[in-house]
Every structure is written in structure tokens, then in C-alpha cells.
PDB file of C-alpha atoms and ligand atoms in Angstrom:
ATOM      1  CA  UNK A   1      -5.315  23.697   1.315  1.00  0.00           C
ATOM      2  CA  UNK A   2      -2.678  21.264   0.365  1.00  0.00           C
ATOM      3  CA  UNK A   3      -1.405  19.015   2.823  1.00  0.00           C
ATOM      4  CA  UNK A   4       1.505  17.601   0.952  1.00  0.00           C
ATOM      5  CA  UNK A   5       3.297  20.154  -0.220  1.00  0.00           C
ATOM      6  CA  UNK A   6       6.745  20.206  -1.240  1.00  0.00           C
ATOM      7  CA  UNK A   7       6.737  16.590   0.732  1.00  0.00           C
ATOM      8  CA  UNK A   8       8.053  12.920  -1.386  1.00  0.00           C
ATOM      9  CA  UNK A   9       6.237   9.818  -1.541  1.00  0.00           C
ATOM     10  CA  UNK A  10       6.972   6.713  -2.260  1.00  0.00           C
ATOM     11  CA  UNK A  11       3.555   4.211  -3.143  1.00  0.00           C
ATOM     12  CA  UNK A  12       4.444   0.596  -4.254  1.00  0.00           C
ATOM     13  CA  UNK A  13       2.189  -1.204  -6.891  1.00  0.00           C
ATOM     14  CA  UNK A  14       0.782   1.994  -8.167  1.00  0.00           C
ATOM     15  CA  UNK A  15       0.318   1.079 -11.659  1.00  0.00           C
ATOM     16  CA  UNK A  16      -3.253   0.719 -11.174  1.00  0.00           C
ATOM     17  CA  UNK A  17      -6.304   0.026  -8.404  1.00  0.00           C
ATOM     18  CA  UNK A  18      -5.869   1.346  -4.682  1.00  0.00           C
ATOM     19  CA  UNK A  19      -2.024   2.400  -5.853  1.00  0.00           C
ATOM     20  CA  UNK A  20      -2.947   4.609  -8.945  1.00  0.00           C
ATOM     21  CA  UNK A  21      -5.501   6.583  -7.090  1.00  0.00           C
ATOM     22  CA  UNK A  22      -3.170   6.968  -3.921  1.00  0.00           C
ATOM     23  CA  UNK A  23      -0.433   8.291  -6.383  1.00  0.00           C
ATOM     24  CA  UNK A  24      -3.047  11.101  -7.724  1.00  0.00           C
ATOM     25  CA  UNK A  25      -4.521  11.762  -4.640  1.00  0.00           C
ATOM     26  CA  UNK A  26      -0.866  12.688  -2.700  1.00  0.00           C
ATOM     27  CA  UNK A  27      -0.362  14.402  -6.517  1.00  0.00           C
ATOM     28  CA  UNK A  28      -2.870  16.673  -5.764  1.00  0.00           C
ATOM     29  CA  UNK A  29      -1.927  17.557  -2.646  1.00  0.00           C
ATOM     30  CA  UNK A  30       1.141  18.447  -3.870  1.00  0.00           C
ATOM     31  CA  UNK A  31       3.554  15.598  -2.650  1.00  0.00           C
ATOM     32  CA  UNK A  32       6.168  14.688  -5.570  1.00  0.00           C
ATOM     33  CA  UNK A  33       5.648  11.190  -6.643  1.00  0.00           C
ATOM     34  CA  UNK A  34       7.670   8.094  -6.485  1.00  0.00           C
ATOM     35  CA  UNK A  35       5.811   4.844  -8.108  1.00  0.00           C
ATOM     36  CA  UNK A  36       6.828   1.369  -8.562  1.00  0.00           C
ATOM     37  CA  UNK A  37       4.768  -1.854  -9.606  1.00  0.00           C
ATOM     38  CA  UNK A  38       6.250  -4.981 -11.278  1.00  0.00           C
ATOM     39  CA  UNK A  39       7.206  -3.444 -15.019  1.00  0.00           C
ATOM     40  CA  UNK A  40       7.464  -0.110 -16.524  1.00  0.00           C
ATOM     41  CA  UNK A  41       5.329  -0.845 -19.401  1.00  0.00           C
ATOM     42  CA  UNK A  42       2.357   1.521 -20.454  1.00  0.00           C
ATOM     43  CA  UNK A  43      -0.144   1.352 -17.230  1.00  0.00           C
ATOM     44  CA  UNK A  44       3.244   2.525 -15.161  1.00  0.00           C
ATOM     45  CA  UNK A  45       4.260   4.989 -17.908  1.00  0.00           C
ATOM     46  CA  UNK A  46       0.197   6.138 -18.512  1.00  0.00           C
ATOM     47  CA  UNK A  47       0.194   6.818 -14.292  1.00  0.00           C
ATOM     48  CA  UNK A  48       3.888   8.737 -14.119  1.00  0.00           C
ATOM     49  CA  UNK A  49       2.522  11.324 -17.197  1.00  0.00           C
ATOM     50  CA  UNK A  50      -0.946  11.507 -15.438  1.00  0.00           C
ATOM     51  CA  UNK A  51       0.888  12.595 -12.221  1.00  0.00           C
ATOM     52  CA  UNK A  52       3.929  14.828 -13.802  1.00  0.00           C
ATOM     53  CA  UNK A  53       0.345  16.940 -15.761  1.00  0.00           C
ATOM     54  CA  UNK A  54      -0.567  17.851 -12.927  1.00  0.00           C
ATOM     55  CA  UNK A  55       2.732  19.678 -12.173  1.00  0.00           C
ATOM     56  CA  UNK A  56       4.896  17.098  -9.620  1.00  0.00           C
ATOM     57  CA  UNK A  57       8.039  15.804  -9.881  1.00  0.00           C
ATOM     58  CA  UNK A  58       7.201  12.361 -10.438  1.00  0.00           C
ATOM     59  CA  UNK A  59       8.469   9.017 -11.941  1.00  0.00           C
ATOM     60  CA  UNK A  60       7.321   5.100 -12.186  1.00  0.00           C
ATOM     61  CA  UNK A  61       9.757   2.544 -11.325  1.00  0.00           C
ATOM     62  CA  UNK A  62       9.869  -1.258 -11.853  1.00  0.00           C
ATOM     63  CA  UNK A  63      10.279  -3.052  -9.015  1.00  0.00           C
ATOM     64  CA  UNK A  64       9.464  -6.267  -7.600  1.00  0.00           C
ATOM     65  CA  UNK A  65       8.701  -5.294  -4.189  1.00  0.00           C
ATOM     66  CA  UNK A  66       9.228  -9.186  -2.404  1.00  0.00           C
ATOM     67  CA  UNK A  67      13.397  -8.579  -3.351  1.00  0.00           C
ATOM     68  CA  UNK A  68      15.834  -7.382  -0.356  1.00  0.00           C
ATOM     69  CA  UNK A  69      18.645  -5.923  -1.917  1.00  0.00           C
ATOM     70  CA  UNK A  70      16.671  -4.753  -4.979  1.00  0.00           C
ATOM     71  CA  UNK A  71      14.544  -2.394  -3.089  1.00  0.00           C
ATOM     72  CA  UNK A  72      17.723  -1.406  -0.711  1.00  0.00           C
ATOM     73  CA  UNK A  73      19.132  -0.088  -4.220  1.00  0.00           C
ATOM     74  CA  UNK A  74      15.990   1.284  -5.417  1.00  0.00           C
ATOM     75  CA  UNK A  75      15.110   3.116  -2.208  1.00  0.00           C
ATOM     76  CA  UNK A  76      18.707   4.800  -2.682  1.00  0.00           C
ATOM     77  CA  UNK A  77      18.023   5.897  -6.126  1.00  0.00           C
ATOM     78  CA  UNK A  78      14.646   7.585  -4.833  1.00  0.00           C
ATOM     79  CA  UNK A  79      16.290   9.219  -2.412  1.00  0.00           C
ATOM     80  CA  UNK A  80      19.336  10.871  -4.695  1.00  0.00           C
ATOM     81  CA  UNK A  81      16.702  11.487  -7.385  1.00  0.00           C
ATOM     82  CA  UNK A  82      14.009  13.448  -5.161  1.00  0.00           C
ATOM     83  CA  UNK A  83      15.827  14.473  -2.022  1.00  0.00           C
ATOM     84  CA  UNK A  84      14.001  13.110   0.782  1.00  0.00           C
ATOM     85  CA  UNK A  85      11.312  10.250   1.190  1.00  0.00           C
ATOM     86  CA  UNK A  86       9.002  11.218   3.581  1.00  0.00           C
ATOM     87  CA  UNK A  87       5.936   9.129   3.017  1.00  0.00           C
ATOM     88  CA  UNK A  88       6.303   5.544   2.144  1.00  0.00           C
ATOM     89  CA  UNK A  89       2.703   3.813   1.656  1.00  0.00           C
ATOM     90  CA  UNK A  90       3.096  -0.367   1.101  1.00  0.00           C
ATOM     91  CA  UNK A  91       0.465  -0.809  -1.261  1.00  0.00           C
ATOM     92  CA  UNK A  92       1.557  -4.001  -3.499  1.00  0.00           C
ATOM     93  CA  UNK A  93       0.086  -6.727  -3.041  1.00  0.00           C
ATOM     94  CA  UNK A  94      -1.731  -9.734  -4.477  1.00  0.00           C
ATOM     95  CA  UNK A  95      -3.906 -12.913  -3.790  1.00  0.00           C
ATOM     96  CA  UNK A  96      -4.063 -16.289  -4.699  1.00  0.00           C
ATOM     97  CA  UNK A  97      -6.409 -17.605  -2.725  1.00  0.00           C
ATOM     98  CA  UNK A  98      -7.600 -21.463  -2.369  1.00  0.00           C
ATOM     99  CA  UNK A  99      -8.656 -23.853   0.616  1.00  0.00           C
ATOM    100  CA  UNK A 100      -5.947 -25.070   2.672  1.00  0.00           C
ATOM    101  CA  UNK A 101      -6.527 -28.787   1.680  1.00  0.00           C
ATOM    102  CA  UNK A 102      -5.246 -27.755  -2.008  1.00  0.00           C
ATOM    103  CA  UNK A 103      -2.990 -24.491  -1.098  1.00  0.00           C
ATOM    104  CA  UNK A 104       0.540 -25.402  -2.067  1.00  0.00           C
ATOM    105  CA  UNK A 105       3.850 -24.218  -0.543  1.00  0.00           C
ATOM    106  CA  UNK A 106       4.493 -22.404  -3.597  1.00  0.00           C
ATOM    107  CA  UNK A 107       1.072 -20.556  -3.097  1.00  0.00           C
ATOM    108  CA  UNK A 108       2.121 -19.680   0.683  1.00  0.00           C
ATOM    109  CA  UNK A 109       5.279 -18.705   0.143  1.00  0.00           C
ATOM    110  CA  UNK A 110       4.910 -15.992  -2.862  1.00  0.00           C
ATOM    111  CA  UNK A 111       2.012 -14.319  -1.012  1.00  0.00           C
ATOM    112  CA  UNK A 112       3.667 -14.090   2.100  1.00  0.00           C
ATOM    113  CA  UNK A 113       6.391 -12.765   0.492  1.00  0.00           C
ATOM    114  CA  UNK A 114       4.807 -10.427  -2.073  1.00  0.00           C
ATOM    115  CA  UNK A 115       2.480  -9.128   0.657  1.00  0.00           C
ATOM    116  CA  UNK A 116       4.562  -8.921   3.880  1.00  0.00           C
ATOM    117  CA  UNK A 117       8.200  -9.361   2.827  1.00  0.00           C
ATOM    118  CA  UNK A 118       7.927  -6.370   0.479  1.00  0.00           C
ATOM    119  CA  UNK A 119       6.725  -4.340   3.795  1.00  0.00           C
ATOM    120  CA  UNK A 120       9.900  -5.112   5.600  1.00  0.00           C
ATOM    121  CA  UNK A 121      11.615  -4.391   2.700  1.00  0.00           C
ATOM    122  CA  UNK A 122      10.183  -1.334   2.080  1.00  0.00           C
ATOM    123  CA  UNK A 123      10.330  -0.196   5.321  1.00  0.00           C
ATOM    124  CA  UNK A 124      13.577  -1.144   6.426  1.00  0.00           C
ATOM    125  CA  UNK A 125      15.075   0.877   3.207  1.00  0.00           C
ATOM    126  CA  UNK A 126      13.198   3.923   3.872  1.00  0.00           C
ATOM    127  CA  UNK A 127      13.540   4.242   7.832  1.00  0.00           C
ATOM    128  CA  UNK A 128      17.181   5.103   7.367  1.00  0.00           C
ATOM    129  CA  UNK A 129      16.309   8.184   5.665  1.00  0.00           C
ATOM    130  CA  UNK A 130      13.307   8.973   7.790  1.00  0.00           C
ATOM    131  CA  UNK A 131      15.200   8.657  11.206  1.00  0.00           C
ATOM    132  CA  UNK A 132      17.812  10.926   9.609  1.00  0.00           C
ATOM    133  CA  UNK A 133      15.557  14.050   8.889  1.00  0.00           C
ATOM    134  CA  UNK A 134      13.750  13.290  12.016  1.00  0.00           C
ATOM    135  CA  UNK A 135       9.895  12.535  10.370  1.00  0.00           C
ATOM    136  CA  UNK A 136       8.481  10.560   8.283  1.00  0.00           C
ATOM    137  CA  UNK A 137       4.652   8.541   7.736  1.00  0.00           C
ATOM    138  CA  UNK A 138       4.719   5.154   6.548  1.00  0.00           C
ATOM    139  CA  UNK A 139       1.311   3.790   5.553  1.00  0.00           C
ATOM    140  CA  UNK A 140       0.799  -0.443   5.329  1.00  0.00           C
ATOM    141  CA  UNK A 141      -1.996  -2.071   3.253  1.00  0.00           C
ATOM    142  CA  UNK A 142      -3.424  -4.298   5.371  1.00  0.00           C
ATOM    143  CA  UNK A 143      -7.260  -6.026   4.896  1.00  0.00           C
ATOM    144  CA  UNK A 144     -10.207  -6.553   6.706  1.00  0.00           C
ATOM    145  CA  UNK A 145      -9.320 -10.388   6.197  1.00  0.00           C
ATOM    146  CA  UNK A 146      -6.055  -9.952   8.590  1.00  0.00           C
ATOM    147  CA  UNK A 147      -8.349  -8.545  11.005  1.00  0.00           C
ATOM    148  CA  UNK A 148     -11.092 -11.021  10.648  1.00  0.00           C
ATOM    149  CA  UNK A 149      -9.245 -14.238   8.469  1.00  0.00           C
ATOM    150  CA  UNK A 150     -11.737 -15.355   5.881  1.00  0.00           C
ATOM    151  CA  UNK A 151     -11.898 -19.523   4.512  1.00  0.00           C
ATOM    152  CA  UNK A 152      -9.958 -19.735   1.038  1.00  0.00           C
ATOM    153  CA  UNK A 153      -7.411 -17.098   2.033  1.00  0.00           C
ATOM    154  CA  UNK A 154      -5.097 -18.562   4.576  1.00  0.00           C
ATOM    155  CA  UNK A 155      -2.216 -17.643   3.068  1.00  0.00           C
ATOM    156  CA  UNK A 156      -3.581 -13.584   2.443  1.00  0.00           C
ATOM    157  CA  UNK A 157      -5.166 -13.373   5.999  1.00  0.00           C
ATOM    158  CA  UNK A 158      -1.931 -13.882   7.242  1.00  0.00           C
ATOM    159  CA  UNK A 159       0.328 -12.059   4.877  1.00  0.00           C
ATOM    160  CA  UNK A 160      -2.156  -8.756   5.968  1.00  0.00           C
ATOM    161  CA  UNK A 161      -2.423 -10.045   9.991  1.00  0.00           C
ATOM    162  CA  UNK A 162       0.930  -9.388   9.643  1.00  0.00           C
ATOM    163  CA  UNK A 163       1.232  -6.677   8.482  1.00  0.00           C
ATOM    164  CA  UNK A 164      -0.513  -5.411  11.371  1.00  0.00           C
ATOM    165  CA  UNK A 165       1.861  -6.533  13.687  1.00  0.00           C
ATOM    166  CA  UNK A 166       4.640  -5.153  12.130  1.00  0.00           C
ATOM    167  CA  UNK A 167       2.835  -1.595  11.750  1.00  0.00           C
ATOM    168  CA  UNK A 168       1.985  -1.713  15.803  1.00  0.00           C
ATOM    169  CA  UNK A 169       6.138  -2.794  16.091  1.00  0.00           C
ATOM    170  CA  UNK A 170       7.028  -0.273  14.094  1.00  0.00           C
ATOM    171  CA  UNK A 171       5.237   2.331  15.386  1.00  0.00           C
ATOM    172  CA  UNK A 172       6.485   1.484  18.938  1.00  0.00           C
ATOM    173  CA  UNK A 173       9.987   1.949  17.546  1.00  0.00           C
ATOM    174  CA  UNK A 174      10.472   4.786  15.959  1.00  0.00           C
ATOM    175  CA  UNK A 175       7.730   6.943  17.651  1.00  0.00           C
ATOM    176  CA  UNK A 176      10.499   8.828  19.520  1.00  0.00           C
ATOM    177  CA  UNK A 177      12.128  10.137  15.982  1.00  0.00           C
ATOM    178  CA  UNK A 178       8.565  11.394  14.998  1.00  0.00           C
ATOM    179  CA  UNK A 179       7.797   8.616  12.496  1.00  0.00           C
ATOM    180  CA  UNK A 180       4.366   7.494  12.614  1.00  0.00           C
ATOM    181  CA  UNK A 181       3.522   3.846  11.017  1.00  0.00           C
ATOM    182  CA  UNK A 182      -0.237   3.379  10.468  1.00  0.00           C
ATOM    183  CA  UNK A 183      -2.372   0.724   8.408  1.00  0.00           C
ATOM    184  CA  UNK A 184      -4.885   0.658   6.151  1.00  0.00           C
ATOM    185  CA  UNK A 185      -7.358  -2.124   6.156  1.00  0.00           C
ATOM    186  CA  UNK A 186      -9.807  -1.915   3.248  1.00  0.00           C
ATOM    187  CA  UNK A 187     -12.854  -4.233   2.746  1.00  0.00           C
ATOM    188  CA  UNK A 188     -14.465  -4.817  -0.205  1.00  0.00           C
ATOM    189  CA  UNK A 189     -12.581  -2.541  -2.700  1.00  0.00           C
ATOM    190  CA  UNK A 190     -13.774  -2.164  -6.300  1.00  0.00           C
ATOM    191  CA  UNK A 191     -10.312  -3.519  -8.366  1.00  0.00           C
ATOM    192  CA  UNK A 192      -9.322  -5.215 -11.053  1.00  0.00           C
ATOM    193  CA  UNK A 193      -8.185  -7.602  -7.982  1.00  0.00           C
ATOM    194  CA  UNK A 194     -11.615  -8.187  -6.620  1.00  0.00           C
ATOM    195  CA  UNK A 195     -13.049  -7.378 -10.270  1.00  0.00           C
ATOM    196  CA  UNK A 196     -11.955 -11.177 -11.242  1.00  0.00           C
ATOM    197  CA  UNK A 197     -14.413 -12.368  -9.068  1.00  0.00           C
ATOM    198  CA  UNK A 198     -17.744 -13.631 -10.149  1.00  0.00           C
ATOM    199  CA  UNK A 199     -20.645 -11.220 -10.562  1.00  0.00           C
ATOM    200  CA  UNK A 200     -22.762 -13.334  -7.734  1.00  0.00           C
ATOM    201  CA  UNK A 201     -20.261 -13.270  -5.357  1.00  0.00           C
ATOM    202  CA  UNK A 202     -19.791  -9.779  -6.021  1.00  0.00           C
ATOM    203  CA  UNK A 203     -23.439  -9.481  -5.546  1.00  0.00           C
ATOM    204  CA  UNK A 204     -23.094 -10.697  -2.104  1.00  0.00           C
ATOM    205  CA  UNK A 205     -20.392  -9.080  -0.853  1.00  0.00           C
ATOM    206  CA  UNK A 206     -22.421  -5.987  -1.331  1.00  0.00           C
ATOM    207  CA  UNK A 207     -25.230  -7.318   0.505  1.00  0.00           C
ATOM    208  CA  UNK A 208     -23.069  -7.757   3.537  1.00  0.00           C
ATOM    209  CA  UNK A 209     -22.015  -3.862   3.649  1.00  0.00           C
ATOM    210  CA  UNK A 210     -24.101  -2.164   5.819  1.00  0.00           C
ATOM    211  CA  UNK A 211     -22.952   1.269   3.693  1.00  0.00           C
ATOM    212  CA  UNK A 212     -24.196  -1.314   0.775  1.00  0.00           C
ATOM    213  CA  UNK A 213     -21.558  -0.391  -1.945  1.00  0.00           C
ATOM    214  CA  UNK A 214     -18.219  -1.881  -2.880  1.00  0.00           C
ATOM    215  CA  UNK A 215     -15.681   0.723  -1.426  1.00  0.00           C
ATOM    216  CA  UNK A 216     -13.699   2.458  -4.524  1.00  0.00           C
ATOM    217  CA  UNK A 217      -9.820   3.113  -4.945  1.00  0.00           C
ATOM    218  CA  UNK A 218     -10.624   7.043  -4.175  1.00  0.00           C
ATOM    219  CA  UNK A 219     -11.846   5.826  -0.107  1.00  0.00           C
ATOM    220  CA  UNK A 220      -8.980   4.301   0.764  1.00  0.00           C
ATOM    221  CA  UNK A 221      -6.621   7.089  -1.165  1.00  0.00           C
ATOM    222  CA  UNK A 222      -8.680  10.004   1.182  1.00  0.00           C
ATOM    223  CA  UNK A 223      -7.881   7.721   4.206  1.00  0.00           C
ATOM    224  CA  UNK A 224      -4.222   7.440   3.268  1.00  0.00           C
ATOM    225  CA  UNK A 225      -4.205  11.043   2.279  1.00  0.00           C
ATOM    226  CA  UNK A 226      -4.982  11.525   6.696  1.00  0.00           C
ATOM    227  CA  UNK A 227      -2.539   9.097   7.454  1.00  0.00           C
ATOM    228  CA  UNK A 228       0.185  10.510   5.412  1.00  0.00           C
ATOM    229  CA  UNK A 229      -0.294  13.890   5.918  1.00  0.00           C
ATOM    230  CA  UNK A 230       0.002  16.438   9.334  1.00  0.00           C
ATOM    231  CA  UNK A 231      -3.867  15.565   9.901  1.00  0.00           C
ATOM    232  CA  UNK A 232      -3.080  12.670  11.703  1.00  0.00           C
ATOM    233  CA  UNK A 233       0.029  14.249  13.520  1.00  0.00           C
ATOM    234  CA  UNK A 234      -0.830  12.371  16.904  1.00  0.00           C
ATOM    235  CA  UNK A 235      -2.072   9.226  15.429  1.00  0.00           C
ATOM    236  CA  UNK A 236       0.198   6.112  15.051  1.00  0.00           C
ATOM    237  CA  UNK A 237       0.246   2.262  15.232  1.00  0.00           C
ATOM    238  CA  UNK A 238      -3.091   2.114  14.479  1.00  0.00           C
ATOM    239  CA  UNK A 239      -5.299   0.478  11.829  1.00  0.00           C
ATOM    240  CA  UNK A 240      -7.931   2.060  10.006  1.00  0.00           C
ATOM    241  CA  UNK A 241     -11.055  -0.272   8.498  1.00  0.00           C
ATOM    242  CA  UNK A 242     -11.916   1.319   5.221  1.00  0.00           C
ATOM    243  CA  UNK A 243     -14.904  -0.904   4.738  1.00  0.00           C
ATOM    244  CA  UNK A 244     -18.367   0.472   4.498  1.00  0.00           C
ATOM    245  CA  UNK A 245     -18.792  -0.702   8.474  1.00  0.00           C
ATOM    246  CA  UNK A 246     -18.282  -4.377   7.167  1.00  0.00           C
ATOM    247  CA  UNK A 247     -16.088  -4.880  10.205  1.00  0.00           C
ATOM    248  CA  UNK A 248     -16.607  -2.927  13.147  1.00  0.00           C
TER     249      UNK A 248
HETATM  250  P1  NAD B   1      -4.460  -4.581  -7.942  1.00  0.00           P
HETATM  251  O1  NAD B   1      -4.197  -5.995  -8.280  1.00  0.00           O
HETATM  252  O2  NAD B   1      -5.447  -3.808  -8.748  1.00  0.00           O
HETATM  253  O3  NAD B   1      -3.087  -3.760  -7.896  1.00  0.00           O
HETATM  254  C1  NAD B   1      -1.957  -4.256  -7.203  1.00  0.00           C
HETATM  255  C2  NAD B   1      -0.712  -3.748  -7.887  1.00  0.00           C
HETATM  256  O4  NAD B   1       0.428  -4.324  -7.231  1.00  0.00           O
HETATM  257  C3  NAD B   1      -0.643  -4.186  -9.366  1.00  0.00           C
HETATM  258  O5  NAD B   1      -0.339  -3.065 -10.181  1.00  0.00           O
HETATM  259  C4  NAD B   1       0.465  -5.223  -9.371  1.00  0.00           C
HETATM  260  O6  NAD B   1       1.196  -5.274 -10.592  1.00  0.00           O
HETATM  261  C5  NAD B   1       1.350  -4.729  -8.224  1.00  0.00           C
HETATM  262  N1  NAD B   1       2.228  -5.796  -7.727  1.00  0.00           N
HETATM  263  C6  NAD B   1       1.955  -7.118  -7.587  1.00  0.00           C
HETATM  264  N2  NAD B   1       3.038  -7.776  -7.151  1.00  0.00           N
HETATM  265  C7  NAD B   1       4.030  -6.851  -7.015  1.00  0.00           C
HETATM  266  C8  NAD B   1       5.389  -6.914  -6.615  1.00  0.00           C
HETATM  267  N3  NAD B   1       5.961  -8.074  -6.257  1.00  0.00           N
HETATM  268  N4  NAD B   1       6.122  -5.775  -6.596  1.00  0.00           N
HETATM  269  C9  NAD B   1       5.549  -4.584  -6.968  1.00  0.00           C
HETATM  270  N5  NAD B   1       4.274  -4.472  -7.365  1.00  0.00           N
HETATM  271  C10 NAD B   1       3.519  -5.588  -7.378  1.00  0.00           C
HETATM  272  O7  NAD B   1      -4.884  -4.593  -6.401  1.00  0.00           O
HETATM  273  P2  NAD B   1      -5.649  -3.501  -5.509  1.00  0.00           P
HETATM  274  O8  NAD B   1      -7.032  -3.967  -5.339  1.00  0.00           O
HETATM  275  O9  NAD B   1      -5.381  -2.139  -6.015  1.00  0.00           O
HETATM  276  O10 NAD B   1      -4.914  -3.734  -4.113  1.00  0.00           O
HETATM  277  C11 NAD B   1      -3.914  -2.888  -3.602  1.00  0.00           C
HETATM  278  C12 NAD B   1      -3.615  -3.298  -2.157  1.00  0.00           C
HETATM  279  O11 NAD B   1      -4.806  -3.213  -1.381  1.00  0.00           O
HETATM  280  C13 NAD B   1      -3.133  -4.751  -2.023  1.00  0.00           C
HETATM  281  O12 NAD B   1      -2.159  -4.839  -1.027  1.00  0.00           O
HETATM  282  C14 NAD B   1      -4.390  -5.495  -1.621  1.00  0.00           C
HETATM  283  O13 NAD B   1      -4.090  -6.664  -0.916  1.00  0.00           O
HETATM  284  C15 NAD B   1      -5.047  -4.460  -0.739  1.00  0.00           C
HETATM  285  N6  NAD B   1      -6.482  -4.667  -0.574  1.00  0.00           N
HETATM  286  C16 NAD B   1      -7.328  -4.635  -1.647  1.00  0.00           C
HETATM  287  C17 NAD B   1      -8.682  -4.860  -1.435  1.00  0.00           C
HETATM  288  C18 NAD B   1      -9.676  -4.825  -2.551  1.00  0.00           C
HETATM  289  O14 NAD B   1     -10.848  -5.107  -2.293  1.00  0.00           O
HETATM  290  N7  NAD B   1      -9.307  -4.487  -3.767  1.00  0.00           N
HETATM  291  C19 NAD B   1      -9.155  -5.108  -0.153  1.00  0.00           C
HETATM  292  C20 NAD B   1      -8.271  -5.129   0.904  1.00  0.00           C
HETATM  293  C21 NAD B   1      -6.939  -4.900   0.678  1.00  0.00           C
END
């Protein structure tokens, strides 16, 4: 059964990782495909002609997710080009982590506003539509560090903490116009973001997962598939640990 059928979404930083395999899972449930990430250059371009083979409208778009008006304009354009945007999933997103004795302002500010602004940018662009036709899911990639905070991440803990804030908000306020707002908060994901880390920390990280694996982009895409799809019909404002049972 396909759960998506017929339906358009919207994933942000899909050129690769947790993105990429969110775009082909909703693919294959039928959803046409909207993509952005930072440049249209041949990841974006291999992604859109992996998801229009598979028989989906579908298209990559560059974007830089932290800018206002450029994603008020580029929301617009998804709209006009595929009709309706009825799942938006918040998915870019990127670290630069350090202790706070050497973090800069410069380090604080892009993360916060690559990793939360983008959300309210996102968001705010998409809800017009969504209160319009009455429905709509929008899914926000959060982190088991903005549940839990972790040392060397100040400024990423609290670019995902919140994010969870603003999903719980959200979900309070348009809950009456049947749009649910959910988030996402994956542990220890295998990525070319965590891949940068050293093999030994790696190592441990694993040891600390009671499922004992690194989660992969296809866990978190099946989660979002639930969230974005009639499945989770009476579920909203909620966030869902995607973590091997790291946090519970
Ligand atoms: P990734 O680095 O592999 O992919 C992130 C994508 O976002 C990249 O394609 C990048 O170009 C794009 N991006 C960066 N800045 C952007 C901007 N300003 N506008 C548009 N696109 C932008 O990372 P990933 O591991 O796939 O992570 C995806 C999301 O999941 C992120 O929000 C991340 O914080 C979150 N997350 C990841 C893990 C993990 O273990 N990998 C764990 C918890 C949460």
C-alpha cells in the first residue's frame, strides 16, 4: 500500500544523508518530490533523476535554507510548480561543534541559524498553503543532543532544543486546521556528518547503543515516512527518538 500517493513534499538538504533517503522513501510511496540543499550541482541533480526513475514528479532546488525572503520565494515556486505542498520535512542542517571556551559568535550564530532559522523559515512559507487546503504534516529534524545537550555542541544542542519547542508551538497552533507538526530526533546516524568523526569515537558511540549499531539514513526515513503520512493521523507535537534506545 502506498501511503503517499498523489500527495507533495517538500525535504530540505536532501542532496545526501538522512535527506536523500527521506526523498526516496516518500518517492516510493508515491509522494511527488520537492528537494533543496545548498547547490544544484551533481549530488542534487544525481538525487532529482534517482527520484523522477522511479516515476514522480520531482525536482532539486538550491536553496540556502537560513534566508527569509529566499525561501518565501522558493516556497511559492513549489507551490505553482506542483500544486499543493502537503508535507514539509526540515531536514538541513549542520554542526560545528567546539567547547564553549573557544566557540566563537560566528560559530553560534550560523548554526543557530542554519539549524533553527531555516525551520521558521520553512515553516512559516509553507503554513500558508497548508491552512488553505485545510491539512498538512510538517516533520522537524531535531537530535537526541536537544533532548539531552552533549559538551562540545552548545551551539547544536540548542539549535535542535529548539526546534523542539517550536514543533510543540506549532503543533498547538494549527492543530484546529488539521496540520500536525512532529519531530524527529535521531541519535547516532551513520552520515557523511557523523562519518568525519574519528573511527574511535565512532567506536564508542556504538558501544553506548543498547541496539549496538549506528542508526542508518533508511531508520529515520521509515519514521518520517509515519509522521508524514495518514499513519500517524492522531499524533502531533510530539518527538520521536530514532536512536537505537540511546535515550529513553
Ligand atoms: P549531512 O551533512 O549528510 O546532510 C545535510 C545536508 O544539508 C547536506 O546536503 C547539506 O549540503 C545541507 N545543508 C547544509 N546547510 C544548508 C542550508 N543552509 N540550506 C540548505 N541545505 C543545507 O547530514 P545528515 O547526517 O544527513 O543530517 C541531516 C539532519 O539530521 C540534520 O539536521 C542533522 O542535524 C540531523 N541529525 C543527524 C544525525 C546524524 O547522526 N547524522 C543525528 C541527529 C540529527
Amino acid at each position: 500500500m502506498k501511503l503517499l500517493e498523489g500527495k507533495t513534499a517538500v525535504i530540505t538538504g536532501a542532496a545526501r544523508g538522512i535527506g536523500k533517503a527521506i526523498a526516496i522513501k516518500l518517492a516510493e510511496h508515491g509522494a511527488n518530490v520537492a528537494i533543496t540543499d545548498l547547490q544544484y550541482d551533481d549530488a542534487a541533480k544525481e538525487v532529482e533523476k534517482q527520484l523522477q526513475d522511479m516515476g514522480v514528479k520531482a525536482k532539486a532546488y538550491a536553496s540556502d535554507a537560513s534566508k527569509y525572503d529566499e525561501t518565501q520565494e522558493l516556497i511559492d515556486e513549489i507551490q505553482k510548480e506542483f500544486g499543493s505542498i502537503d508535507v514539509l520535512v526540515n531536514n538541513a542542517g549542520i554542526t560545528q561543534d567546539t567547547l564553549m571556551m573557544r566557540m566563537t559568535e560566528q560559530q553560534w550564530d550560523t548554526v543557530i541559524s542554519v539549524n533553527l532559522k531555516s525551520v521558521f523559515n520553512f515553516t512559516k512559507a509553507a503554513q500558508k498553503y497548508m491552512l488553505k487546503q485545510r491539512s498538512g504534516s510538517i516533520v522537524n529534524m531535531s537530535s537526541v543532543v536537544g533532548v539531552s545537550g552533549n559538551a562540545g555542541q552548545a551551539n547544536y544542542s540548542a539549535s535542535k532544543a529548539g526546534i523542539i519547542g517550536f514543533t510543540k508551538s506549532v503543533a498547538k497552533e494549527v492543530g484546529s486546521r488539521n496540520i500536525r507538526c512532529n519531530a524527529i530526533a535521531p541519535g547516532f546516524i551513520i552520515t557523511e556528518m557523523t562519518g568525519k568523526l574519528p573511527e574511535d569515537v565512532k567506536k564508542s558511540w556504538e558501544q553506548q547503543i543498547p541496539l549496538r549499531r549506528g542508526g542508518t539514513p533508511e531508520d529515520v526515513a521509515n519514521t518520517t515516512l509515519f509522521l508524514a503520512s495518514e499513519l500517524s493521523s492522531y499524533v502531533s507535537g510530539q518527538v520521536v527518538n530514532v536512536c537505537g534506545a540511546m535515550n529513553t
